[in-house]
CSV table of C-alpha atoms and ligand atoms in Angstrom, one decimal:
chain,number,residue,atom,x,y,z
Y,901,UNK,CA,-38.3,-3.8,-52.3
Y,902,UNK,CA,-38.9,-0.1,-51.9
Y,903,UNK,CA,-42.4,-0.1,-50.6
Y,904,UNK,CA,-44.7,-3.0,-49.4
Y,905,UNK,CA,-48.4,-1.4,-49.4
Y,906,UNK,CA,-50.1,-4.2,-51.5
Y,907,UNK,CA,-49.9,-7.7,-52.8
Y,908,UNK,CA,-48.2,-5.9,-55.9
Y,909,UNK,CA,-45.3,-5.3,-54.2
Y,910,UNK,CA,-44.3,-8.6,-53.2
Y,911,UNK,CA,-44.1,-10.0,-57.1
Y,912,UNK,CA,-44.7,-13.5,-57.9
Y,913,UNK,CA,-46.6,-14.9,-55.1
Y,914,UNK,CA,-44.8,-19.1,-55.5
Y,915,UNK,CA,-41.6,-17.1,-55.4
Y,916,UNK,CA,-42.6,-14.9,-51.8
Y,917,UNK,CA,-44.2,-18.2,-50.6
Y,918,UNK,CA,-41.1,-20.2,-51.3
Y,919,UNK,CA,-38.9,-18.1,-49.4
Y,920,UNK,CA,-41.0,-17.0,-46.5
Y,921,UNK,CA,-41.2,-20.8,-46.2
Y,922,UNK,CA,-37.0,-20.8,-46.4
Y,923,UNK,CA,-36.9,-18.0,-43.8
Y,924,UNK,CA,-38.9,-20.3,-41.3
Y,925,UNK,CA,-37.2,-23.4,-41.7
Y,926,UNK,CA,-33.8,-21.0,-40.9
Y,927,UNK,CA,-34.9,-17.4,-39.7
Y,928,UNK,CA,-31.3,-17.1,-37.8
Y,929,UNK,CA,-29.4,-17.8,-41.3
Y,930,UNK,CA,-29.1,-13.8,-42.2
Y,931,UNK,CA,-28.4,-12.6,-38.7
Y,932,UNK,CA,-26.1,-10.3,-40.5
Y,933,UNK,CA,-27.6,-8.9,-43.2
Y,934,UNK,CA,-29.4,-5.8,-40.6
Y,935,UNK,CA,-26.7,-5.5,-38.7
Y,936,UNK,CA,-26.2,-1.8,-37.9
Y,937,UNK,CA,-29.7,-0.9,-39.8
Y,938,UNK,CA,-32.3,0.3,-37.8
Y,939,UNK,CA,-36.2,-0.6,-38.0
Y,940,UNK,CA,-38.3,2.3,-36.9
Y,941,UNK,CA,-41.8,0.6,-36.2
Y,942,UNK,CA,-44.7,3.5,-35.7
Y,943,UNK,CA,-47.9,3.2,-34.3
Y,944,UNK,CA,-51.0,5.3,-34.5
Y,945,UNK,CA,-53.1,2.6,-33.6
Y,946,UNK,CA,-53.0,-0.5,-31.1
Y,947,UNK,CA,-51.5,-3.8,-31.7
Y,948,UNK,CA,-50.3,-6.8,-30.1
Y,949,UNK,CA,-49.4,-9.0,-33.5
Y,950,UNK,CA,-47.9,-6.9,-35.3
Y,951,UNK,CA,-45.5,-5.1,-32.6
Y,952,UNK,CA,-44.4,-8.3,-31.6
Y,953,UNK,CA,-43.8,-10.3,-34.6
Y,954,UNK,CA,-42.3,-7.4,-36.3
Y,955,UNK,CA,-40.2,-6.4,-34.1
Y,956,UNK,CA,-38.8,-10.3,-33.8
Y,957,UNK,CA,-38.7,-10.8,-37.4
Y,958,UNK,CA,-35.9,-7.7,-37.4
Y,959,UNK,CA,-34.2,-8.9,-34.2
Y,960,UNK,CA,-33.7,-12.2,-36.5
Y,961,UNK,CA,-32.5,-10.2,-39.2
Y,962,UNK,CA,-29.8,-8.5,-36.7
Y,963,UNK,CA,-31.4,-5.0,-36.6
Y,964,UNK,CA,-31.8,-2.8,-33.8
Y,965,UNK,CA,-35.6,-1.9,-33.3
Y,966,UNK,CA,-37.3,1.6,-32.3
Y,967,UNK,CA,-40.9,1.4,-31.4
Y,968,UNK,CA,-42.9,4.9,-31.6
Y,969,UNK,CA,-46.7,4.8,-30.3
Y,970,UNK,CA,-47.0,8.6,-32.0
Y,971,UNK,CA,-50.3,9.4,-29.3
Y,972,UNK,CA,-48.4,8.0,-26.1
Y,973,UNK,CA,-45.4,10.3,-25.5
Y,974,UNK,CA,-44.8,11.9,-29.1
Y,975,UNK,CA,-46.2,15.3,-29.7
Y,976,UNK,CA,-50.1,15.6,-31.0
Y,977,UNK,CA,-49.5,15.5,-35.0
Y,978,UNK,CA,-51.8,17.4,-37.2
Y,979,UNK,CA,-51.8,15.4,-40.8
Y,980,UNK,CA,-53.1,18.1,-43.3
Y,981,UNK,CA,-52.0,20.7,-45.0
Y,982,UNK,CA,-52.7,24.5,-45.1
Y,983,UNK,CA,-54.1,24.4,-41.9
Y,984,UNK,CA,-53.7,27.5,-39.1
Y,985,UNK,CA,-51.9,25.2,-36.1
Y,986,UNK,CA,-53.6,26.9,-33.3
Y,987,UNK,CA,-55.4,23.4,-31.8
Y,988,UNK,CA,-54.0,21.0,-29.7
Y,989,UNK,CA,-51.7,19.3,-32.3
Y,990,UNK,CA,-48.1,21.0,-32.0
Y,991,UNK,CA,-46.3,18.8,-34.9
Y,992,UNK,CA,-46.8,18.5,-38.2
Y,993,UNK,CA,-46.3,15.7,-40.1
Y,994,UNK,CA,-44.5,16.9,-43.2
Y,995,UNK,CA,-42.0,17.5,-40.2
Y,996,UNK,CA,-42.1,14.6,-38.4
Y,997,UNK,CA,-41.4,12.0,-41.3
Y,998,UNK,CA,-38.3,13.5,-42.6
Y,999,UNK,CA,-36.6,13.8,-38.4
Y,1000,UNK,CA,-38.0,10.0,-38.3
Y,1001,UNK,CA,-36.8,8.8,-41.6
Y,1002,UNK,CA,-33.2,10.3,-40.5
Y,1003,UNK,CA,-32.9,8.0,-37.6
Y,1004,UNK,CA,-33.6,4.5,-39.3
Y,1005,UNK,CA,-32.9,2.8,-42.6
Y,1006,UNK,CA,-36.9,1.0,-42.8
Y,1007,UNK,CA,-40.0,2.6,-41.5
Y,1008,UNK,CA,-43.1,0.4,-40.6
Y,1009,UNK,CA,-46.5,2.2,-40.5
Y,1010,UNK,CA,-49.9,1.5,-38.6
Y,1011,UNK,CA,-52.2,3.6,-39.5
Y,1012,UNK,CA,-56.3,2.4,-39.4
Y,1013,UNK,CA,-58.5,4.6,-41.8
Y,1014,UNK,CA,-60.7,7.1,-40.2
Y,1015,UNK,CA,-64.0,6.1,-41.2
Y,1016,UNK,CA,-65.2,9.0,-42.0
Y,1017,UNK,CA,-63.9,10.6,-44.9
Y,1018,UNK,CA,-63.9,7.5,-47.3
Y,1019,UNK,CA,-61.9,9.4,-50.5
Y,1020,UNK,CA,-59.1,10.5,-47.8
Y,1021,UNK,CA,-58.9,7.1,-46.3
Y,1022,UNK,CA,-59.0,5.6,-49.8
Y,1023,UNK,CA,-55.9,7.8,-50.8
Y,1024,UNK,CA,-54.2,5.6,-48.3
Y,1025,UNK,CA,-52.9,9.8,-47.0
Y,1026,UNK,CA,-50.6,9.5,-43.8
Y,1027,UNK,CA,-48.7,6.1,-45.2
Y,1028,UNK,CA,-48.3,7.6,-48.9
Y,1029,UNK,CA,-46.7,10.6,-47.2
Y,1030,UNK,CA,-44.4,8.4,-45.4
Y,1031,UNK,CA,-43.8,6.9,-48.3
Y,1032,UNK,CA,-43.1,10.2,-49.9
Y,1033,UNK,CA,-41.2,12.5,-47.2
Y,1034,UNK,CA,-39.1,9.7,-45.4
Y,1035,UNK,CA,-36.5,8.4,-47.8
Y,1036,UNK,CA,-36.9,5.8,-46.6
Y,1037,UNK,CA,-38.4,2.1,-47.6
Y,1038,UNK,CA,-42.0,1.9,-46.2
Y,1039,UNK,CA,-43.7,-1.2,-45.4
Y,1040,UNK,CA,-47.6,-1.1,-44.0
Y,1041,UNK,CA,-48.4,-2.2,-40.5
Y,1042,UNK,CA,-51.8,-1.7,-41.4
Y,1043,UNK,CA,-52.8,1.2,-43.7
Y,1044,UNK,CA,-56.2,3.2,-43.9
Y,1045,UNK,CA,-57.2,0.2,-47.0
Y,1046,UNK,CA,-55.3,-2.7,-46.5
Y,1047,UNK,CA,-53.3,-5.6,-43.9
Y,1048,UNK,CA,-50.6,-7.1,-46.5
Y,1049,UNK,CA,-48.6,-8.4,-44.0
Y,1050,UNK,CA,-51.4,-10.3,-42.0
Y,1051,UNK,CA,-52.7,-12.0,-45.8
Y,1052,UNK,CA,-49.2,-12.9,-46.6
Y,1053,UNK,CA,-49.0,-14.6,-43.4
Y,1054,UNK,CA,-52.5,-16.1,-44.2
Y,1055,UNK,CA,-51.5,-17.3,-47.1
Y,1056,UNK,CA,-48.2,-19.0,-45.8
Y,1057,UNK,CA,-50.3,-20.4,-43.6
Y,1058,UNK,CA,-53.2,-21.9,-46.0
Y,1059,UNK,CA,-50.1,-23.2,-48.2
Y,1060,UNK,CA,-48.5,-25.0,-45.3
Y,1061,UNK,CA,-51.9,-26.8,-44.7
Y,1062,UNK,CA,-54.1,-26.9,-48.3
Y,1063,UNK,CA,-54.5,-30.7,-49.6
Y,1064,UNK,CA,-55.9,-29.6,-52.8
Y,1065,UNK,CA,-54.3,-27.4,-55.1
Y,1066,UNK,CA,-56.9,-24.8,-55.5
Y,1067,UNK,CA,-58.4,-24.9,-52.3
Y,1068,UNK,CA,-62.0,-23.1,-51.7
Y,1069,UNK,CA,-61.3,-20.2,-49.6
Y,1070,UNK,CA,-64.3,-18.5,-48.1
Y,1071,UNK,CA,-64.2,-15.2,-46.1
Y,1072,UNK,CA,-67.2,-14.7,-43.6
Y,1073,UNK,CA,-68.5,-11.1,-42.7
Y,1074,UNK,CA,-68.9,-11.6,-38.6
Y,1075,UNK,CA,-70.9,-9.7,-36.1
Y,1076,UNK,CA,-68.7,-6.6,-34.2
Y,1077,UNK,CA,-70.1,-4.2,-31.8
Y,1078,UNK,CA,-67.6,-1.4,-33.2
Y,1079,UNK,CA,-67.2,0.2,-36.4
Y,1080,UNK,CA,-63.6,-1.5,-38.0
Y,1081,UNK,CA,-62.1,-1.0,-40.9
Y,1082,UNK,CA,-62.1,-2.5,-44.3
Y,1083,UNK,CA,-58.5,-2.9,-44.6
Y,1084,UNK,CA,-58.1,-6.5,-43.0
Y,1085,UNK,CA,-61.0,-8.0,-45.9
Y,1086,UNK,CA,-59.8,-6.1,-48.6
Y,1087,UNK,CA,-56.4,-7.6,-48.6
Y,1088,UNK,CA,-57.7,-11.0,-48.0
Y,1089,UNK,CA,-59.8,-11.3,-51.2
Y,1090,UNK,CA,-56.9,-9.5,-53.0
Y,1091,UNK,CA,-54.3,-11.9,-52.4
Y,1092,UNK,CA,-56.1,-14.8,-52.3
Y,1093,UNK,CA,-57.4,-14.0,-55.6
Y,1094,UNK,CA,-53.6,-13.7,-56.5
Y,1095,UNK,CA,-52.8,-17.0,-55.3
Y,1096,UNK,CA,-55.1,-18.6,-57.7
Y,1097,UNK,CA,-57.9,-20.0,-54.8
Y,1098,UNK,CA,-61.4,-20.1,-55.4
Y,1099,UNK,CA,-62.6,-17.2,-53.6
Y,1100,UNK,CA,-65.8,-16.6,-52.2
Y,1101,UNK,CA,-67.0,-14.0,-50.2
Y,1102,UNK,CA,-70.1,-13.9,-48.1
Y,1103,UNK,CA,-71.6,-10.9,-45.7
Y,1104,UNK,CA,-75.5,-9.5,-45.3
Y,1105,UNK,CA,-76.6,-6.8,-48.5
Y,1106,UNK,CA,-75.1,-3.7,-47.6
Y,1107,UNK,CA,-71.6,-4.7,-46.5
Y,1108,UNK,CA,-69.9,-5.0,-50.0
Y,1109,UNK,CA,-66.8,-4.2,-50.1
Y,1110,UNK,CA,-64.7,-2.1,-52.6
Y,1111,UNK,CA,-64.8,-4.0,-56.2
Y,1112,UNK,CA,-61.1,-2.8,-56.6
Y,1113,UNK,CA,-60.0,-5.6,-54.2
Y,1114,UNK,CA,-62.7,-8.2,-54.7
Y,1115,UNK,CA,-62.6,-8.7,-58.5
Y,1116,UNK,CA,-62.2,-12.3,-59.1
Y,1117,UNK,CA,-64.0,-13.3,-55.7
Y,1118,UNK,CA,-67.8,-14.5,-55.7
Y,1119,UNK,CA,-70.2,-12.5,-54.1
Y,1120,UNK,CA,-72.9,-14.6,-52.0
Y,1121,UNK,CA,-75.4,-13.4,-49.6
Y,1122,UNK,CA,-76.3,-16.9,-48.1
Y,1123,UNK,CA,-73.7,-17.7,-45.9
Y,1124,UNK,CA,-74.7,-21.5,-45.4
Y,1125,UNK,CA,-74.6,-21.8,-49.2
Y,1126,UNK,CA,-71.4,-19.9,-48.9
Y,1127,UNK,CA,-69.7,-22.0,-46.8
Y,1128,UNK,CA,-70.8,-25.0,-48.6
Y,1129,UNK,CA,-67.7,-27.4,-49.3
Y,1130,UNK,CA,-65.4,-25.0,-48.1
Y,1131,UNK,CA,-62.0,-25.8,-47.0
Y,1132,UNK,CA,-61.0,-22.7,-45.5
Y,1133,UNK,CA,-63.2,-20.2,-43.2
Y,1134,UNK,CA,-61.8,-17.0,-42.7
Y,1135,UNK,CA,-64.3,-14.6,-40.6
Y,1136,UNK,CA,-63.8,-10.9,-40.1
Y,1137,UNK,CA,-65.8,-8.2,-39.5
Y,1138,UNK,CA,-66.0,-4.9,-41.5
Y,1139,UNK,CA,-67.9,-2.0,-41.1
Y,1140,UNK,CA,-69.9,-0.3,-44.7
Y,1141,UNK,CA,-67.9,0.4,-47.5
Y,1142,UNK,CA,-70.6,1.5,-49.8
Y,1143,UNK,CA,-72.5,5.2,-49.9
Y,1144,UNK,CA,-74.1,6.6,-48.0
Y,1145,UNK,CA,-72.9,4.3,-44.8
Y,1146,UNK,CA,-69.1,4.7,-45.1
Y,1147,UNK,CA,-67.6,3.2,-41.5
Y,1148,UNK,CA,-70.8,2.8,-40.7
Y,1149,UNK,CA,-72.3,-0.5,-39.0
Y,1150,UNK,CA,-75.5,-1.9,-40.4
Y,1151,UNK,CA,-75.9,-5.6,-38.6
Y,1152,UNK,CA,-74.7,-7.1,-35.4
Y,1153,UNK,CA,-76.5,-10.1,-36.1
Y,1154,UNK,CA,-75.3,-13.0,-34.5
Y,1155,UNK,CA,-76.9,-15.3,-37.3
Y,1156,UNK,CA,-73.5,-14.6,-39.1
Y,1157,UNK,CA,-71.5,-15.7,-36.1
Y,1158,UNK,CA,-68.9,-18.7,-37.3
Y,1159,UNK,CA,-70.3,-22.0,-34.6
Y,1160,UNK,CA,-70.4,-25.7,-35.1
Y,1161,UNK,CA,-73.8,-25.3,-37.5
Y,1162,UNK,CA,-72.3,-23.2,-39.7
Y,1163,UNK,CA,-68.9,-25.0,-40.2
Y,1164,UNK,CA,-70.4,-28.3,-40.6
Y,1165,UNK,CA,-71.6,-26.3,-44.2
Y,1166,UNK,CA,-67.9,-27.0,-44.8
Y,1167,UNK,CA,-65.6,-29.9,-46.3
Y,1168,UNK,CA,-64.0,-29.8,-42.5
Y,1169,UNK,CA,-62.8,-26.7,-42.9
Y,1170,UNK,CA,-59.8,-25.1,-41.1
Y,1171,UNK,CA,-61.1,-21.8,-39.5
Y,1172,UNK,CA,-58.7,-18.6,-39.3
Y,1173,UNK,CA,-58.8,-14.8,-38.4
Y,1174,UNK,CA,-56.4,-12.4,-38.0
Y,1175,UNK,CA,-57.2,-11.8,-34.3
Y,1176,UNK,CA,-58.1,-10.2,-32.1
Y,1177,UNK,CA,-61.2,-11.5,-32.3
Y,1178,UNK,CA,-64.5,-11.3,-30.3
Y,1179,UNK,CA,-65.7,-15.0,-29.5
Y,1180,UNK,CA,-69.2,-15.1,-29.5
Y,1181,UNK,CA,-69.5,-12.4,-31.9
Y,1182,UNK,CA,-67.3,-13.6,-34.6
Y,1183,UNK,CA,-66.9,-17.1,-33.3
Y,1184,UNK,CA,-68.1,-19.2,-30.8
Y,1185,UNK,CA,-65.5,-20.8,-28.1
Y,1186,UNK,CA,-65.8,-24.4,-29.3
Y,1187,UNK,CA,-64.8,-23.7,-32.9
Y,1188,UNK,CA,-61.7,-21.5,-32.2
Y,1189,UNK,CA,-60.8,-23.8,-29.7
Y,1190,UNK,CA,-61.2,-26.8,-31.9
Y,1191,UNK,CA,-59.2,-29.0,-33.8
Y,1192,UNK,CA,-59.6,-27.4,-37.5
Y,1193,UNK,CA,-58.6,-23.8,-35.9
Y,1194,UNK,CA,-55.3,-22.0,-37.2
Y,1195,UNK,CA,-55.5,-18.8,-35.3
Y,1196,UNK,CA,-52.6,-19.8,-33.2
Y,1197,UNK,CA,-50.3,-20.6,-36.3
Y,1198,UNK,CA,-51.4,-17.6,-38.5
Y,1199,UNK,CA,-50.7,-15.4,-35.8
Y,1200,UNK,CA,-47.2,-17.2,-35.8
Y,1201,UNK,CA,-46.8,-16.3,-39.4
Y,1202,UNK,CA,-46.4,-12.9,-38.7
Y,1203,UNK,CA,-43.1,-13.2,-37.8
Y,1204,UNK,CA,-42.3,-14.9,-40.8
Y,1205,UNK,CA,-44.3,-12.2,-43.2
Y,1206,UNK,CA,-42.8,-9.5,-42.1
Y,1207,UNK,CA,-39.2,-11.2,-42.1
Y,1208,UNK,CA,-39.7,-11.5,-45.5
Y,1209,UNK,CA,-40.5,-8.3,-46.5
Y,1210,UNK,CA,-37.2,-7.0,-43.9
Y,1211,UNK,CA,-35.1,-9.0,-45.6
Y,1212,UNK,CA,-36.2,-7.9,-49.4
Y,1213,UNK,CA,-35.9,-4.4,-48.2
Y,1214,UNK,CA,-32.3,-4.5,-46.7
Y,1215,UNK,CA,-31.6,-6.7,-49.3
Y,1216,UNK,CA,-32.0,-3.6,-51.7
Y,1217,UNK,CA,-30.8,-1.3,-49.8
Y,1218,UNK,CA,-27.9,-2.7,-49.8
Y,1219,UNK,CA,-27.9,-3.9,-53.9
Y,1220,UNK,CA,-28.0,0.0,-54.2
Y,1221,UNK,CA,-25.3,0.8,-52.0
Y,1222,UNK,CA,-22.9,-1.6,-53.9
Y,1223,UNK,CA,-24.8,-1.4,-57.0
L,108,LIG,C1,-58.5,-4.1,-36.4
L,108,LIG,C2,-59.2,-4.2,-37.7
L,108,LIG,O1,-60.2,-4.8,-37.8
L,108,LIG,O2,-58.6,-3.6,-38.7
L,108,LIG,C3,-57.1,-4.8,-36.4
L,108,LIG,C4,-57.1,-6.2,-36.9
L,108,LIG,C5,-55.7,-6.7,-37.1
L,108,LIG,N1,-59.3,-4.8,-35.3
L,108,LIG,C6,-59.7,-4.1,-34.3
L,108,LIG,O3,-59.6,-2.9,-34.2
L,108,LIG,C7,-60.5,-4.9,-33.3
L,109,LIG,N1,-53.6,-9.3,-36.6
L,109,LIG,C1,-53.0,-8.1,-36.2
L,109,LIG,O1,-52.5,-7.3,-37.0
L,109,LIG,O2,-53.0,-7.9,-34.8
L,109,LIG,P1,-52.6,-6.7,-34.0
L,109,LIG,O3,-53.6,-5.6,-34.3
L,109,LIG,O4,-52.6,-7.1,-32.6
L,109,LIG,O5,-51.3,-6.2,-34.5
């Protein structure tokens, strides 16, 4: 694996399921395949998951780990091109990857989109010129349009506890009081579409998202009717996709937030999110405290997602070195 950016890049999806599942039952059992490789994790934006379960899943692989939180410590980096550099940003980017690529063998990425220019965050720009200028494998830590790390871990997760094989999967558009980013829904949809789940997704007229990633998924504005029989509930917010109110948010209405009314549309539903998470805005305290909530063991996946994705990538590295 050369680059993990979207649900493309992971192949058959029995096949990644089946060994992220192998990895967990024994995620000590290639403690020397990354020995003497270096992970370079690099962060533009926060994170608690994804720092932490990253950085473990290499540690089990036997790789030594540098974190870089590029706007704490790192020089200011200016991301286009052609520009006169006379502002506060002293680095350029197109300079930056290449020095970073020559320190480690794997670069992660977190980069959220913008929300403001929709076509540049839709270009997926900073991680496609990592992906470009580092020589290096890339994997996404979550890109401008998309979280494939976090749905691979949801899907582990909704294999490890479906009882039916084609399990109804609906994903719930949730109240926020700040503009986020598509990427997070937009992988969801994608890959559980992949997996062969009946997809629905449900969110108030104005938040559809990009038809690129939700093809295959129904579209319904009623969310009780939505979450009618549904054996998964996974709520997120997401701020506009559609023109003219790109990044823009159009309802904080708590009428969408995920409580006991609304899940008792369900056939007992589990309830997930990718966390962090508001509660009272996305979900009330009961349900993500109650029984039927997998917050706690989808945010455990991480580790196991992104060992995955370690492993395939050292694994060709090294095919090509003795190749
Ligand atoms: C981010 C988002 O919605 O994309 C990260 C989620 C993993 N969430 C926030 O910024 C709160
Ligand atoms: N779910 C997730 O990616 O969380 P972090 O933003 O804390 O990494």
């Amino acid at each position: 694996m050369k680059k993990f950016t979207t649900v493309a890049d992971m192949g058959p999806l029995d096949k990644a399921v089946a060994e992220a599942l192998e990895v967990k039952r024994n995620r000590f059992a290639w403690q020397s395949l990354g020995r003497n490789y270096t992970l370079l994790m690099i962060f533009f934006n926060s994170s608690l998951r994804t720092r932490l379960s990253t950085q473990k899943a290499a540690m089990n692989l036997g790789m030594n780990v540098i974190v870089l939180d590029v706007n704490q410590g790192a020089w200011k980096l200016e991301t286009e091109r052609g520009v006169i550099m006379d502002g506060d940003k002293a680095e350029h980017l197109l300079e930056a990857i290449p020095v970073m690529g020559s320190y480690c063998d794997i670069i992660g990425v977190r980069s959220f989109a913008s929300l403001k220019d929709k076509a540049e965050d839709y270009e997926e720009r900073v991680i496609n010129q990592f992906i470009k200028y580092s020589g290096r494998p890339v994997f996404s830590m979550e890109a401008a349009t998309g979280h494939p790390l976090q749905s691979f871990a949801d899907l582990i997760t909704i294999e490890e506890h479906k009882t039916k094989p084609v399990p109804k999967v609906v994903m719930t558009w949730a109240p926020h009081p700040r503009a986020l980013p598509q990427a997070v829904p937009n992988s969801f949809v994608q890959w559980m579409v992949a997996a062969g789940y009946d997809v629905t997704v449900t969110h108030p007229e104005g938040y559809e998202l990009d038809e690129a990633f939700t093809r295959g998924a129904k579209i319904e504005y009623d969310q009780d009717r939505a979450l009618a029989g549904a054996d998964f509930v996974y709520a997120k917010n997401w701020s506009a996709y559609a023109d003219p109110n790109y990044g823009k948010i159009l309802s904080t209405s708590r009428e969408w937030t995920v409580d006991a009314t609304k899940m008792a549309f369900t056939d007992n539903a589990y309830f997930m999110h990718c966390l962090p998470v508001r509660r009272g805005m996305i979900v009330t305290d009961d349900v993500i405290e109650g029984p039927r909530s997998l917050v706690i063991p989808e945010a455990a996946n991480r580790e196991i997602s992104a060992q995955t994705v370690i492993k395939r990538m050292l694994e060709s590295i090294q095919d090509g070195r003795n190749g």
